[in-house]
Coordinates of C-alpha atoms and ligand atoms in Angstrom, one line a residue:
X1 CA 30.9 -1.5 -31.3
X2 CA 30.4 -4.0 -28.9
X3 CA 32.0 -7.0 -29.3
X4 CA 29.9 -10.6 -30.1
X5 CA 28.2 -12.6 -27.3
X6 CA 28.8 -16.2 -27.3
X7 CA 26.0 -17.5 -25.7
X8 CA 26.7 -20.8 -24.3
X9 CA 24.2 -23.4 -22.5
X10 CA 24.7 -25.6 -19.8
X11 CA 22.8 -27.9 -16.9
X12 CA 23.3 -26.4 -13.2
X13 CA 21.1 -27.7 -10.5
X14 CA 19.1 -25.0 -8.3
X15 CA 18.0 -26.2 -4.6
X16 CA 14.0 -25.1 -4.2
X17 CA 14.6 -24.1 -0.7
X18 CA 17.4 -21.6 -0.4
X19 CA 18.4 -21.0 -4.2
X20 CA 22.0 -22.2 -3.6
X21 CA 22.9 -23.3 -7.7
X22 CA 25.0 -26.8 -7.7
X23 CA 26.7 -28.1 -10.9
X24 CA 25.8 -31.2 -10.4
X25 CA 22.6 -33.5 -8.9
X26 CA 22.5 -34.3 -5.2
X27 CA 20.5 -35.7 -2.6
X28 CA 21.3 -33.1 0.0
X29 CA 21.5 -29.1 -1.0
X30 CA 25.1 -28.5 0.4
X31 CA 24.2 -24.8 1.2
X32 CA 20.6 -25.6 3.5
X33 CA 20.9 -29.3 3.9
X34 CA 17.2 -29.6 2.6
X35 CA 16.9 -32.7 1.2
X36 CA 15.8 -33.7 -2.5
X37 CA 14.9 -30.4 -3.3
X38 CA 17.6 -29.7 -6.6
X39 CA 16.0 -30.0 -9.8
X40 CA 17.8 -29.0 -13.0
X41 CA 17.9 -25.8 -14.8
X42 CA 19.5 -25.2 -18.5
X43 CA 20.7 -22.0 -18.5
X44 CA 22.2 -19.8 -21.2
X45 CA 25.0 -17.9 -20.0
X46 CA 25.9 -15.3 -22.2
X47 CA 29.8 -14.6 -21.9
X48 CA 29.5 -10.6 -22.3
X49 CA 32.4 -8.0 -21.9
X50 CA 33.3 -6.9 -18.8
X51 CA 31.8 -3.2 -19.2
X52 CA 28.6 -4.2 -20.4
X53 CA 28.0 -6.7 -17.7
X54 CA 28.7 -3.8 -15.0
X55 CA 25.9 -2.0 -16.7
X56 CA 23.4 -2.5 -14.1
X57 CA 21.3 0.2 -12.6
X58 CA 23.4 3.1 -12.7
X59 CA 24.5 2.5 -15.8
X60 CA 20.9 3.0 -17.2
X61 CA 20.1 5.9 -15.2
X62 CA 19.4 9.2 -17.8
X63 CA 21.3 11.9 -16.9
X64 CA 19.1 14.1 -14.9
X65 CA 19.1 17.7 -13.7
X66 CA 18.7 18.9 -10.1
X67 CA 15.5 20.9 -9.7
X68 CA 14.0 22.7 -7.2
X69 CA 11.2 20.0 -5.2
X70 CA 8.5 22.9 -5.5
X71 CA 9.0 23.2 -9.8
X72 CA 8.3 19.4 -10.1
X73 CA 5.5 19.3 -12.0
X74 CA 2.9 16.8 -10.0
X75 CA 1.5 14.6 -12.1
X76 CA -1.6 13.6 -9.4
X77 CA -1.5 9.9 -8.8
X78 CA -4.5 8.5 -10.6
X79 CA -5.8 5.1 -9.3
X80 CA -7.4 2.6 -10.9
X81 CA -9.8 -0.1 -8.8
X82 CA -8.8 -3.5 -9.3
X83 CA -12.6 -4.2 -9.7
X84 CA -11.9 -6.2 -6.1
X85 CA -13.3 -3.9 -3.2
X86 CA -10.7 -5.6 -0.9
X87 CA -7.6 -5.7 -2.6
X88 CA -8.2 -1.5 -3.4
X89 CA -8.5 -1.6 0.3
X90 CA -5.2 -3.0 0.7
X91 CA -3.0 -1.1 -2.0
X92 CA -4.3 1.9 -0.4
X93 CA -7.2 2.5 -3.1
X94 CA -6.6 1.5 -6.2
X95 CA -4.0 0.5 -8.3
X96 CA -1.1 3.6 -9.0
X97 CA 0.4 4.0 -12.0
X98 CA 3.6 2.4 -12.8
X99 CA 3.3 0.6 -9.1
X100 CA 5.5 -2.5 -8.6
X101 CA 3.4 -4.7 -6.1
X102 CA 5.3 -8.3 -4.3
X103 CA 2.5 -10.1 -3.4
X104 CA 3.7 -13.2 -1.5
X105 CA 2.3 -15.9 0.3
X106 CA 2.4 -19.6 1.0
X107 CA 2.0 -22.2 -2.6
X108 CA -1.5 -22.8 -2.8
X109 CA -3.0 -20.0 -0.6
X110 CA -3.9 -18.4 -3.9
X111 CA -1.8 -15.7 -5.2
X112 CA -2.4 -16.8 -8.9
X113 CA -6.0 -17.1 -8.8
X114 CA -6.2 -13.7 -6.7
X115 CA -3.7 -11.7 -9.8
X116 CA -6.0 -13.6 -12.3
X117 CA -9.2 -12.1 -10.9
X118 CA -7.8 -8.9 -10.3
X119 CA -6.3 -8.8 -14.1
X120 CA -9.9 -10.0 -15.7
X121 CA -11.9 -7.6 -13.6
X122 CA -9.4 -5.0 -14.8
X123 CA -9.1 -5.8 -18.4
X124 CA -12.3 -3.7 -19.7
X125 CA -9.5 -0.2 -18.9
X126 CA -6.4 -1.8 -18.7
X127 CA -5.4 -4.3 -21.0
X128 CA -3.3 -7.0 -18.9
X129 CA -0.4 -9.3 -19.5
X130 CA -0.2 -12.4 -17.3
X131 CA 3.1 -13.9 -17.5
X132 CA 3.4 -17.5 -16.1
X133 CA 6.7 -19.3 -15.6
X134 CA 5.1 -22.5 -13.2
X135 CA 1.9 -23.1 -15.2
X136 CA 1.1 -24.1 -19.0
X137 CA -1.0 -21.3 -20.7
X138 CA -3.7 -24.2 -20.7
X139 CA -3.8 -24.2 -16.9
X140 CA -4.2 -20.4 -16.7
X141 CA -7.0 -20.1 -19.1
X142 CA -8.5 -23.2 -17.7
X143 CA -8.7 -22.0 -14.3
X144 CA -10.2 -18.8 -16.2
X145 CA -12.9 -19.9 -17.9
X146 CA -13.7 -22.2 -14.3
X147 CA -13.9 -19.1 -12.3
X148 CA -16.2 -17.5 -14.9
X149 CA -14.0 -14.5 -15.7
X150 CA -14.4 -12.3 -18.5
X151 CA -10.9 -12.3 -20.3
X152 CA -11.6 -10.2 -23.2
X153 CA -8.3 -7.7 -23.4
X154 CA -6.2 -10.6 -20.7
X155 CA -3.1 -11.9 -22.8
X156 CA -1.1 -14.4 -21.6
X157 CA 2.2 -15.4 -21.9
X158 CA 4.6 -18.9 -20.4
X159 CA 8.0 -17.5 -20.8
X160 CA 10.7 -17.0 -17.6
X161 CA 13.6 -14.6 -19.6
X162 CA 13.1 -11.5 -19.1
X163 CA 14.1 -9.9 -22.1
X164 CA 11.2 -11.7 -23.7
X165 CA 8.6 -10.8 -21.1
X166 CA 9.5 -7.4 -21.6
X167 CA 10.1 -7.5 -25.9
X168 CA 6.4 -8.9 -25.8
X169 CA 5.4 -6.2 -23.4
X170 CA 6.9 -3.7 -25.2
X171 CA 5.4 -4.5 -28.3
X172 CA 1.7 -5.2 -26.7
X173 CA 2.0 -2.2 -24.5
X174 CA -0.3 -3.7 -21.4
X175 CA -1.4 -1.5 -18.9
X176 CA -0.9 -4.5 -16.0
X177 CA 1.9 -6.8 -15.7
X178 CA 1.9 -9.8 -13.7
X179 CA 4.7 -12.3 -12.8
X180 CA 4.2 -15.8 -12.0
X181 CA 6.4 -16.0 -9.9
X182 CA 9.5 -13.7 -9.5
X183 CA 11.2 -17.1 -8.7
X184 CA 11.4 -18.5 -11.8
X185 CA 12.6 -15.3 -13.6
X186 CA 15.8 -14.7 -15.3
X187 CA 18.1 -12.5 -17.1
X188 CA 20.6 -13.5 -19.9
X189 CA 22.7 -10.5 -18.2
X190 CA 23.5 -13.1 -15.5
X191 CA 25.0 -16.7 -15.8
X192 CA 23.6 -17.7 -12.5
X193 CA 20.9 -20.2 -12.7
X194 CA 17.1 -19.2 -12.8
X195 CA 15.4 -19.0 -8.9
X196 CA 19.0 -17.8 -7.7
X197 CA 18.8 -15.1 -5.3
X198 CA 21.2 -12.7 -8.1
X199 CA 18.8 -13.9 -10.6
X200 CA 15.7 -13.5 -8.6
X201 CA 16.9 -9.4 -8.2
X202 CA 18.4 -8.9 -11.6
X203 CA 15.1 -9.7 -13.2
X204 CA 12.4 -8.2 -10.5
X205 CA 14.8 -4.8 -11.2
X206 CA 14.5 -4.7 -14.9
X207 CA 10.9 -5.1 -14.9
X208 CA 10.2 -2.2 -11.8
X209 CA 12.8 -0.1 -14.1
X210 CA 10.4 -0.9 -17.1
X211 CA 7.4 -0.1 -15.0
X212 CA 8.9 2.9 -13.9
X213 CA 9.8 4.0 -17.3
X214 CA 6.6 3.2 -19.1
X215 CA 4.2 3.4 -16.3
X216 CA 3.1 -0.3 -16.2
X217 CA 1.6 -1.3 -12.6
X218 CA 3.4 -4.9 -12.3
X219 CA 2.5 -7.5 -9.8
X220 CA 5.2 -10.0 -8.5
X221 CA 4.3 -12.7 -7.4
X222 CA 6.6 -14.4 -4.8
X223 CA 7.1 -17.6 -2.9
X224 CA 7.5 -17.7 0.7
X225 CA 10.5 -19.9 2.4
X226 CA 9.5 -21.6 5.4
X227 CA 11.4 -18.7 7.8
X228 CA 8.4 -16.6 6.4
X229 CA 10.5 -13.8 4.1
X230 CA 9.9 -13.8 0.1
X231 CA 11.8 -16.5 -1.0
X232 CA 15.6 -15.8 -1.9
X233 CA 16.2 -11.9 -1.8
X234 CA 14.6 -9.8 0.8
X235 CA 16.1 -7.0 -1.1
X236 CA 13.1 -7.3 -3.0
X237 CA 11.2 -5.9 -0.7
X238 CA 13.3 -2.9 -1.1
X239 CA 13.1 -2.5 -4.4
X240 CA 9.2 -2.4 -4.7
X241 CA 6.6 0.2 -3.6
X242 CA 4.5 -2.5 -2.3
X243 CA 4.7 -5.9 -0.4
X244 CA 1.5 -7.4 0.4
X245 CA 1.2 -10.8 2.0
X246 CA -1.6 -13.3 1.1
X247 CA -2.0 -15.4 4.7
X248 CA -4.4 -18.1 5.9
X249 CA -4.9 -21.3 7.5
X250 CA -4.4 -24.4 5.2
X251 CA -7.8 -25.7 6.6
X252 CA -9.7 -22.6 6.5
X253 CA -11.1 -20.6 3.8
X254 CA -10.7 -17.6 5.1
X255 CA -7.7 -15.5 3.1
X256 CA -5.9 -12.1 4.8
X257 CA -4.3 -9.9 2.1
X258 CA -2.0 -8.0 4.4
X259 CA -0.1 -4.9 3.3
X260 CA 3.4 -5.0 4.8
X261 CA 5.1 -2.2 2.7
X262 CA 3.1 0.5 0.9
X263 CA 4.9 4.0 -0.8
X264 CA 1.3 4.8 -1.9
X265 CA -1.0 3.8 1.5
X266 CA -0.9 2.6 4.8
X267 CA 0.5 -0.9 6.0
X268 CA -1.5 -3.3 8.2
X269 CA -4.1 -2.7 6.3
X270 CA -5.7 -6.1 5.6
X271 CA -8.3 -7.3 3.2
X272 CA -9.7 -10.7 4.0
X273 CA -11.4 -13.4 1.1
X274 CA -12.8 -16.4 1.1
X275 CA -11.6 -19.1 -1.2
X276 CA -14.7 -21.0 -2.7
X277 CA -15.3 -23.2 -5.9
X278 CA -15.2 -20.2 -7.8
X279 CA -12.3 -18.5 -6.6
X280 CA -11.8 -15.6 -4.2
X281 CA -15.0 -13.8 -3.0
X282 CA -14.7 -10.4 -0.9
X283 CA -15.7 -10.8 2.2
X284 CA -16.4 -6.7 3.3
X285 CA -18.0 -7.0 6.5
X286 CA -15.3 -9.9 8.2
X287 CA -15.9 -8.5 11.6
X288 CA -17.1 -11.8 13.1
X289 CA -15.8 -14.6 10.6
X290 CA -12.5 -15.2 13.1
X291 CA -15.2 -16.1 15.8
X292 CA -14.7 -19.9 16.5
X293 CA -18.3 -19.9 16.4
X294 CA -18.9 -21.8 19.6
X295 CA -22.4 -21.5 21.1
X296 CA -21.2 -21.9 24.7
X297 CA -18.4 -20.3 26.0
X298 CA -15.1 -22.6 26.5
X299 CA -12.2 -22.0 28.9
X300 CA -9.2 -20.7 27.3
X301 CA -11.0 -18.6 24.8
X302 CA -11.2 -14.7 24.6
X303 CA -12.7 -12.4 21.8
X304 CA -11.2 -8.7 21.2
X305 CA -11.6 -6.4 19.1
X306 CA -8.4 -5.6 17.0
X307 CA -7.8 -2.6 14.4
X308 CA -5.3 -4.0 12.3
X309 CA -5.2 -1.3 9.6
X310 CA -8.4 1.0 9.0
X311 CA -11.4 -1.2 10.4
X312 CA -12.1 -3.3 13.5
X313 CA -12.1 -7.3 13.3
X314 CA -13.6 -9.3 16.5
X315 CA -10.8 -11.7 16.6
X316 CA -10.8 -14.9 19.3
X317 CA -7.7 -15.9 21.0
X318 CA -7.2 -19.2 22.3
X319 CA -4.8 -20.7 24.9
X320 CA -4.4 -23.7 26.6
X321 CA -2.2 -24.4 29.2
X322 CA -1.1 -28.0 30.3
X323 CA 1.3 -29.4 32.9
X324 CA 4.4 -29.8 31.0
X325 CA 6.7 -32.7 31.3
X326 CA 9.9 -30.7 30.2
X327 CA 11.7 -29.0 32.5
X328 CA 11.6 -26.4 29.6
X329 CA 7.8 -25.5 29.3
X330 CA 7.4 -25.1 25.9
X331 CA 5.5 -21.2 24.9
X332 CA 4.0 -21.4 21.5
X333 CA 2.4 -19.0 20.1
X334 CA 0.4 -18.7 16.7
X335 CA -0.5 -15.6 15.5
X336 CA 1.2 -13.6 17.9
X337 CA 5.1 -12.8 18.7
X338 CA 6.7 -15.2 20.6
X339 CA 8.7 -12.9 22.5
X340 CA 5.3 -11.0 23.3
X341 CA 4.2 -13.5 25.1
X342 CA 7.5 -14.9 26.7
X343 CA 6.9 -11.4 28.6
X344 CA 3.4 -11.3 29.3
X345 CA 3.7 -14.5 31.1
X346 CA 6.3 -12.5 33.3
X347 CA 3.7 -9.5 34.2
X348 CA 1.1 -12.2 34.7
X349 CA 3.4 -14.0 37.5
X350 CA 5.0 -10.7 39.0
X351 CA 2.2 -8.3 39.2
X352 CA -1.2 -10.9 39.1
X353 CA 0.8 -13.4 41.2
X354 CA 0.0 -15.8 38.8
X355 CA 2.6 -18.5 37.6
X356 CA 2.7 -20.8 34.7
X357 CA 6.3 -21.6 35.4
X358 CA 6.0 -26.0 35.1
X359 CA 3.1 -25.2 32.0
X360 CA 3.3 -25.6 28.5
X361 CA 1.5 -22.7 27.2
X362 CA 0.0 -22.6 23.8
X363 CA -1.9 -19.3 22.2
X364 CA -3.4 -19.3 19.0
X365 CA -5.5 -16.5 17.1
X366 CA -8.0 -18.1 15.3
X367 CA -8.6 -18.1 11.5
X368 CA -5.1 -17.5 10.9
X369 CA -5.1 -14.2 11.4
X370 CA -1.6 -12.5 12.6
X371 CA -2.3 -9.8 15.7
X372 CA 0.4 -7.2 15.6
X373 CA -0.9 -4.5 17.6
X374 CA -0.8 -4.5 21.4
X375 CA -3.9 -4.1 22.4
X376 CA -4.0 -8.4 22.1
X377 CA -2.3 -8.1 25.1
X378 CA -5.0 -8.4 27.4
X379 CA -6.9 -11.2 25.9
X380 CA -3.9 -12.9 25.4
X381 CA -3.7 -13.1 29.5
X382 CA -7.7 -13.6 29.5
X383 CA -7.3 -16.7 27.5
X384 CA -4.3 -18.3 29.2
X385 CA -5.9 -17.7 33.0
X386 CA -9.0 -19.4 31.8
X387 CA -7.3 -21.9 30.3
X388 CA -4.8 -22.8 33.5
X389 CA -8.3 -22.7 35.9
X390 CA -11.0 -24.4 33.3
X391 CA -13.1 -21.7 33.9
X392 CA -14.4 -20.0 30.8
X393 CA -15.3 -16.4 30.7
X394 CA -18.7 -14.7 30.9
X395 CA -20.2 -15.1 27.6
X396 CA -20.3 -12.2 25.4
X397 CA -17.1 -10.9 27.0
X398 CA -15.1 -8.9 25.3
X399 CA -11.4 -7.6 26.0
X400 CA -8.5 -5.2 24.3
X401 CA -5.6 -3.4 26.1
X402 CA -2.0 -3.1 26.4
X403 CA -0.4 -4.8 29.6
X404 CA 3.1 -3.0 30.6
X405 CA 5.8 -4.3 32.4
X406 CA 4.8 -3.0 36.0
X407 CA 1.3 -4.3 35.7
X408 CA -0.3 -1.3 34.2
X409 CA -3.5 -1.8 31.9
X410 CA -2.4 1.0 29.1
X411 CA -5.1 2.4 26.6
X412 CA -5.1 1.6 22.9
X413 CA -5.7 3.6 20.2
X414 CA -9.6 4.0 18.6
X415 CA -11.4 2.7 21.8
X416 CA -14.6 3.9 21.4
X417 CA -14.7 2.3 17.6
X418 CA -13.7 -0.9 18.8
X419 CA -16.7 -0.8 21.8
X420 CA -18.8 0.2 18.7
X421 CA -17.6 -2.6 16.6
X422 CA -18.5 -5.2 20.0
X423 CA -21.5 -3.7 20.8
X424 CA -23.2 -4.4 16.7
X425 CA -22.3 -7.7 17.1
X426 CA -23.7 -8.2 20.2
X427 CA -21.7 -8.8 23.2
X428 CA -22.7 -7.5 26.7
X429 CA -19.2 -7.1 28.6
X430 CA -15.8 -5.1 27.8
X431 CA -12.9 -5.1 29.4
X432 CA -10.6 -2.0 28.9
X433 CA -8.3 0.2 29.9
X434 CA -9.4 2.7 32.2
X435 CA -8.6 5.7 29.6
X436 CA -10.5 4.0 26.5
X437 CA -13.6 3.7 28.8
X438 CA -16.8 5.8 28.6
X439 CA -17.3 7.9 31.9
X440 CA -20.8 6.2 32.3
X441 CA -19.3 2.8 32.3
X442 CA -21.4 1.3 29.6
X443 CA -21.7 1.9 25.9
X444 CA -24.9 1.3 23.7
X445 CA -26.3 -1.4 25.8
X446 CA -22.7 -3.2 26.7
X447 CA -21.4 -3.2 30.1
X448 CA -17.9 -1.2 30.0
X449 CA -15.5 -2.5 32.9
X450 CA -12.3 0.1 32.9
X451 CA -9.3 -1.2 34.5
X452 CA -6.3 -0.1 35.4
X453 CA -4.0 -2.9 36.6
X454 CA -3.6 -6.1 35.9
X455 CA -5.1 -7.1 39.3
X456 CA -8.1 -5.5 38.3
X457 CA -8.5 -7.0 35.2
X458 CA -8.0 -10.9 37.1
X459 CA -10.4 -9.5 39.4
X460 CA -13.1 -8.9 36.9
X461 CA -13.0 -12.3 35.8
X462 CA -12.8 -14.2 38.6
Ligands
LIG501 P1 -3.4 -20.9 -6.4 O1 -3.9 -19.5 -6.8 O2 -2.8 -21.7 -7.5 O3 -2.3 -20.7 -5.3 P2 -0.8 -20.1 -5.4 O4 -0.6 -19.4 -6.7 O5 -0.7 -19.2 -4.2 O6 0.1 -21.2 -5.3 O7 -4.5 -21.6 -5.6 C1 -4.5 -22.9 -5.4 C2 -5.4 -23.4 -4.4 O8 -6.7 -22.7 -4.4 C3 -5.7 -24.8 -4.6 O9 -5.3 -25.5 -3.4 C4 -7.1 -24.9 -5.0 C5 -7.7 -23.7 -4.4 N1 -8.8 -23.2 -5.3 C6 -10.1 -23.3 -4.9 O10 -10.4 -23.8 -3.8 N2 -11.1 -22.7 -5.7 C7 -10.8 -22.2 -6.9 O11 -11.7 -21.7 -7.6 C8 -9.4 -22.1 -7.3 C9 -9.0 -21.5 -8.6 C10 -8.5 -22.6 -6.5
LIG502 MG1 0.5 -20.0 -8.3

């Protein structure tokens, strides 16, 4: 028999930015120094015996024979569309079975009303429950009816314990599972305060242990701290089989859904909405939306063609470069790793002779998009030589490759896709590495210019 739990509640004070718990109110977290950023929790700590409160994962674990890999019976993953084109794209196809998906992102880029629409447009074959710990049930049905969804078969329920969320589940049996947000879940297994990082992990595990065990996809949603991880625990990204990102520009509309983890599909994979008065519309052809759209060409702007995941985007890069009054030009880039181009800036002065050394140099990727893959390398070098002599490129210019450290243009993978993807949308010039060009040196009506060093490339510019 176990023995009684004396449950017990008290006032602890939880800083928003790093989770740090307090006992008492202060202007300053003690743990981040962010300022005004406690606010008070009551929590129920439930003085339990030592055994049961060591009870954690292994605890729970059935005890389980060891079998032979090839005698495991395969139960085929069946997905299920989300009913959203885009976000399919991104999980790899379709929901799985019993998936735990983090999706985080930035407040306000639109991770609730994204789960929403993906729960209402699922609810005709499986029944959802949307669990909300930051918004009144009013607000969620509200912004419901606003987008025009059909919510037959969506339940909803404002409750942050876990042990209720998953009673209620357990008793309404929903197919889908959503958490709004993992932040402001908590166990009564734990005495730290709710949005704790031990909190934060306690509860996302008992829910992917009840998805696991009953086959419920669940969607956590997830804050992201200003260093860019999900807020509190990275471990959560170990713990799930998905973490997707939901990333945009605060003044565009343009949304990427980025998969950064996926057991059941491929990462990088990105699926890109636009956020309109009535919610988030697909956008499945966004070649051309992270065009800046200019008529004329400007200096300090170059279009490639990435493949970030399975499709091609036309993606602009901007740069401008500026005589810089510190005598530590600053190097910011947007979009793009730092470090990246930290070192491209070295090949451009050692092997094109070329020397920003007294400039500030700023690169930005328009639309908010994040370039990941190399083959921004190039254009990155495009941009910032246009920039530094005013001298925009040829319009309709196109460029893609990967610059190595002794100067070399190196080939990226699925060239001739990417010329494709150029050539629909009607540019007239390419510049690529010599082993991604077409022996004729053009490609459906666009003129292909292979290169092979660095030189070459600032040659066919100049
Ligand atoms: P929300 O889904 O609440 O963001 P998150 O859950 O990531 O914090 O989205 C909030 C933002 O989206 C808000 O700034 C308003 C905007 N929005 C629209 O522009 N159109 C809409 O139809 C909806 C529902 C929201
Ligand atoms: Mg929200």
């Amino acid at each position: 028999m176990a023995k009684a739990v004396t449950v017990k509640s008290r006032s602890t004070y939880v800083c928003g930015e790093c989770g740090a718990d307090h006992n008492k109110w202060q202007g300053q977290c003690g743990e981040c120094g962010a300022w005004n950023s406690l606010s008070e929790f009551s929590v129920q700590s439930a003085a339990r015996p030592a055994a049961a409160r060591r009870d954690g994962w292994a605890g729970k674990v059935d005890a389980q024979r060891v079998t032979a890999l090839k005698d495991v019976v395969q139960n085929e993953q069946s997905r299920v569309s989300t009913g959203i084109g885009e976000f399919d794209r991104v999980l790899g196809g379709g929901l799985v079975e019993g998936a735990v998906v983090l999706v985080g992102g930035d407040p306000g880029i639109g991770k609730s009303t994204l789960l929403l629409q993906a729960v209402a447009s699922m609810a005709s074959t499986l029944p959802g429950l949307y669990v909300t710990g930051e918004e009144s049930l009013a607000q969620v049905a509200g912004r419901a009816v606003r987008l025009g969804l059909s919510i037959d078969g969506v339940h909803a329920l404002a409750e942050t314990g876990v042990e209720r969320i998953l009673e209620h589940a357990s008793a309404m049996r929903p197919k889908v599972i959503v958490a709004d947000s993992v932040q402001t879940l908590w166990t009564e297994q734990l005495s730290a305060a709710p949005g704790s990082v031990s909190q934060v992990r306690e509860s996302a595990a008992r829910l992917v242990r009840y998805a696991k065990e009953t086959g419920t996809a669940v969607f956590l949603i997830g804050h992201v701290t200003k260093e860019g991880g999900i807020a509190g625990p990275r471990v959560l990204e170990h713990m799930v089989d998905a973490v997707l990102y939901f990333e945009g520009e605060s003044g565009s509309r343009f949304r990427v859904l980025r998969a950064f983890k996926n057991r059941f599909g491929a990462v990088n994979e990105l699926g890109v909405f636009a956020m309109g008065e009535k919610g988030l519309r697909e956008v499945p052809n966004p070649s051309a939306i992270f065009l800046s759209g200019g008529s004329t060409p400007q200096a300090g702007s170059c279009v490639t063609v990435t493949r970030e995941g399975t499709r091609p985007l036309l993606v602009e890069v901007q740069a401008l470069v500026d005589s810089s009054p510190l005598s530590n030009p600053r190097r910011v880039a947007v979009g793009l790793e730092q470090n990246r181009l930290a070192m491209l800036l070295a090949v451009l002065h050692r092997h094109g002779g070329i020397g920003v050394g007294d400039q500030d140099v700023f690169v930005n990727v328009v639309g908010g998009i994040r370039l990941q893959e190399t083959a921004a390398d190039l254009p990155v070098l495009l941009a910032v030589l246009s920039s530094l002599r005013d001298k925009p490129l040829a319009d309709k210019t196109v460029a893609f490759g990967e610059v190595g450290l002794s100067g070399e243009i190196r080939p990226v993978p699925n060239g001739e896709e990417r010329l494709r993807e150029a050539a629909t949308h009607g540019f007239k010039r390419a510049i690529v590495p010599k082993a991604n060009a077409p022996k004729s040196g053009s490609y459906k009506g666009l003129e292909v210019i292979a290169v092979e060093r660095l030189v070459d490339a600032l040659a066919a510019v100049d």
